[in-house]
Short mmCIF file of C-alpha atoms in Angstrom, two decimals:
data_model
loop_
_atom_site.label_atom_id
_atom_site.label_comp_id
_atom_site.label_asym_id
_atom_site.label_seq_id
_atom_site.Cartn_x
_atom_site.Cartn_y
_atom_site.Cartn_z
CA MET A 1 118.90 134.25 120.71
CA ILE A 2 117.26 130.79 122.34
CA ASN A 3 116.00 129.85 119.03
CA LEU A 4 119.41 130.79 117.23
CA PHE A 5 121.35 128.69 120.20
CA LYS A 6 118.90 125.61 119.67
CA VAL A 7 119.73 125.51 115.73
CA VAL A 8 123.58 125.98 116.16
CA SER A 9 123.30 123.26 118.93
CA LEU A 10 121.53 121.16 116.14
CA LEU A 11 123.52 121.79 113.34
CA GLU A 12 126.73 121.59 115.71
CA GLY A 13 125.45 117.97 116.74
CA VAL A 14 124.87 117.03 113.26
CA SER A 15 127.97 117.96 112.13
CA TYR A 16 130.19 116.19 114.58
CA ILE A 17 128.03 113.12 114.22
CA LEU A 18 128.88 113.10 110.47
CA LEU A 19 132.39 113.89 111.29
CA LEU A 20 132.93 111.45 113.66
CA PHE A 21 131.00 108.55 112.46
CA ILE A 22 131.03 109.08 108.36
CA ALA A 23 133.80 111.10 107.34
CA THR A 24 136.59 109.75 109.75
CA PRO A 25 136.23 106.27 108.73
CA ILE A 26 135.84 106.98 105.27
CA LYS A 27 139.06 108.70 105.75
CA TYR A 28 141.01 106.04 107.39
CA ILE A 29 139.47 103.10 105.83
CA TYR A 30 139.21 104.21 102.43
CA ASP A 31 142.14 106.46 102.82
CA ASN A 32 139.95 109.36 101.24
CA PRO A 33 140.21 112.66 103.50
CA THR A 34 137.69 114.39 101.28
CA TYR A 35 134.67 114.28 103.61
CA VAL A 36 137.06 115.17 106.52
CA LYS A 37 137.92 118.63 104.33
CA TRP A 38 134.42 119.37 103.48
CA LEU A 39 133.12 118.90 107.35
CA GLY A 40 135.48 120.08 109.24
CA MET A 41 135.68 123.91 108.61
CA PRO A 42 131.95 123.89 108.87
CA HIS A 43 132.13 122.06 112.26
CA GLY A 44 134.69 124.19 113.49
CA LEU A 45 132.90 127.47 112.74
CA LEU A 46 129.53 125.94 114.24
CA PHE A 47 131.55 124.79 117.40
CA VAL A 48 132.91 128.26 117.97
CA ALA A 49 129.38 129.83 117.17
CA TYR A 50 127.90 127.11 119.83
CA ILE A 51 130.59 128.47 122.61
CA MET A 52 130.12 132.05 121.61
CA LEU A 53 126.36 131.75 122.25
CA ALA A 54 126.54 129.48 125.19
CA PHE A 55 128.60 132.62 127.04
CA PHE A 56 125.94 135.14 125.92
CA LEU A 57 123.22 132.98 127.15
CA TRP A 58 125.32 132.28 130.50
CA GLU A 59 123.91 135.72 132.14
CA SER A 60 121.08 136.19 130.08
CA GLN A 61 119.36 132.55 131.14
CA LYS A 62 121.30 132.99 135.04
CA TRP A 63 122.84 129.61 134.71
CA SER A 64 125.01 128.64 137.48
CA ALA A 65 128.63 128.04 136.62
CA LYS A 66 128.04 124.24 136.90
CA GLU A 67 125.00 124.38 134.10
CA PHE A 68 127.61 126.25 132.02
CA PHE A 69 130.18 123.60 132.42
CA ILE A 70 127.69 121.19 131.52
CA VAL A 71 126.44 122.73 128.25
CA CYS A 72 129.85 123.54 127.24
CA LEU A 73 130.79 119.79 127.87
CA LEU A 74 127.71 118.54 125.97
CA SER A 75 129.54 120.09 122.62
CA LEU A 76 132.04 117.48 123.13
CA LEU A 77 130.34 114.34 123.51
CA PRO A 78 128.66 112.79 120.68
CA PHE A 79 124.73 113.58 120.86
CA GLY A 80 125.11 115.68 123.73
CA THR A 81 124.16 118.95 122.08
CA PHE A 82 120.80 117.19 121.22
CA PHE A 83 120.13 117.69 125.13
CA VAL A 84 121.01 120.94 125.62
CA GLY A 85 117.47 122.31 125.79
CA LYS A 86 117.24 120.96 129.15
CA TYR A 87 118.98 124.19 130.26
CA LEU A 88 116.94 126.85 128.38
CA LYS A 89 114.29 128.70 129.36
CA GLU A 90 111.95 130.53 127.31
#
């Protein structure tokens, strides 16, 4: 489950960066929402998977409430999910 969470957190982070810094500027600068449509759904699914896996790992990793909150908060910050490995124990 930890390896799956690492993969999902990486993909979620990459999709968030692409959505925020590539697709959204293209949408508003060039009036072309195509890339937001293409990236929006996969990012949303990855975000939900990230949060669900975080809930599952909360108990198995014996995170404190503060650690769980930080892991969830990292999903909202650009580049945040790239640092979630700090809270994972093999």
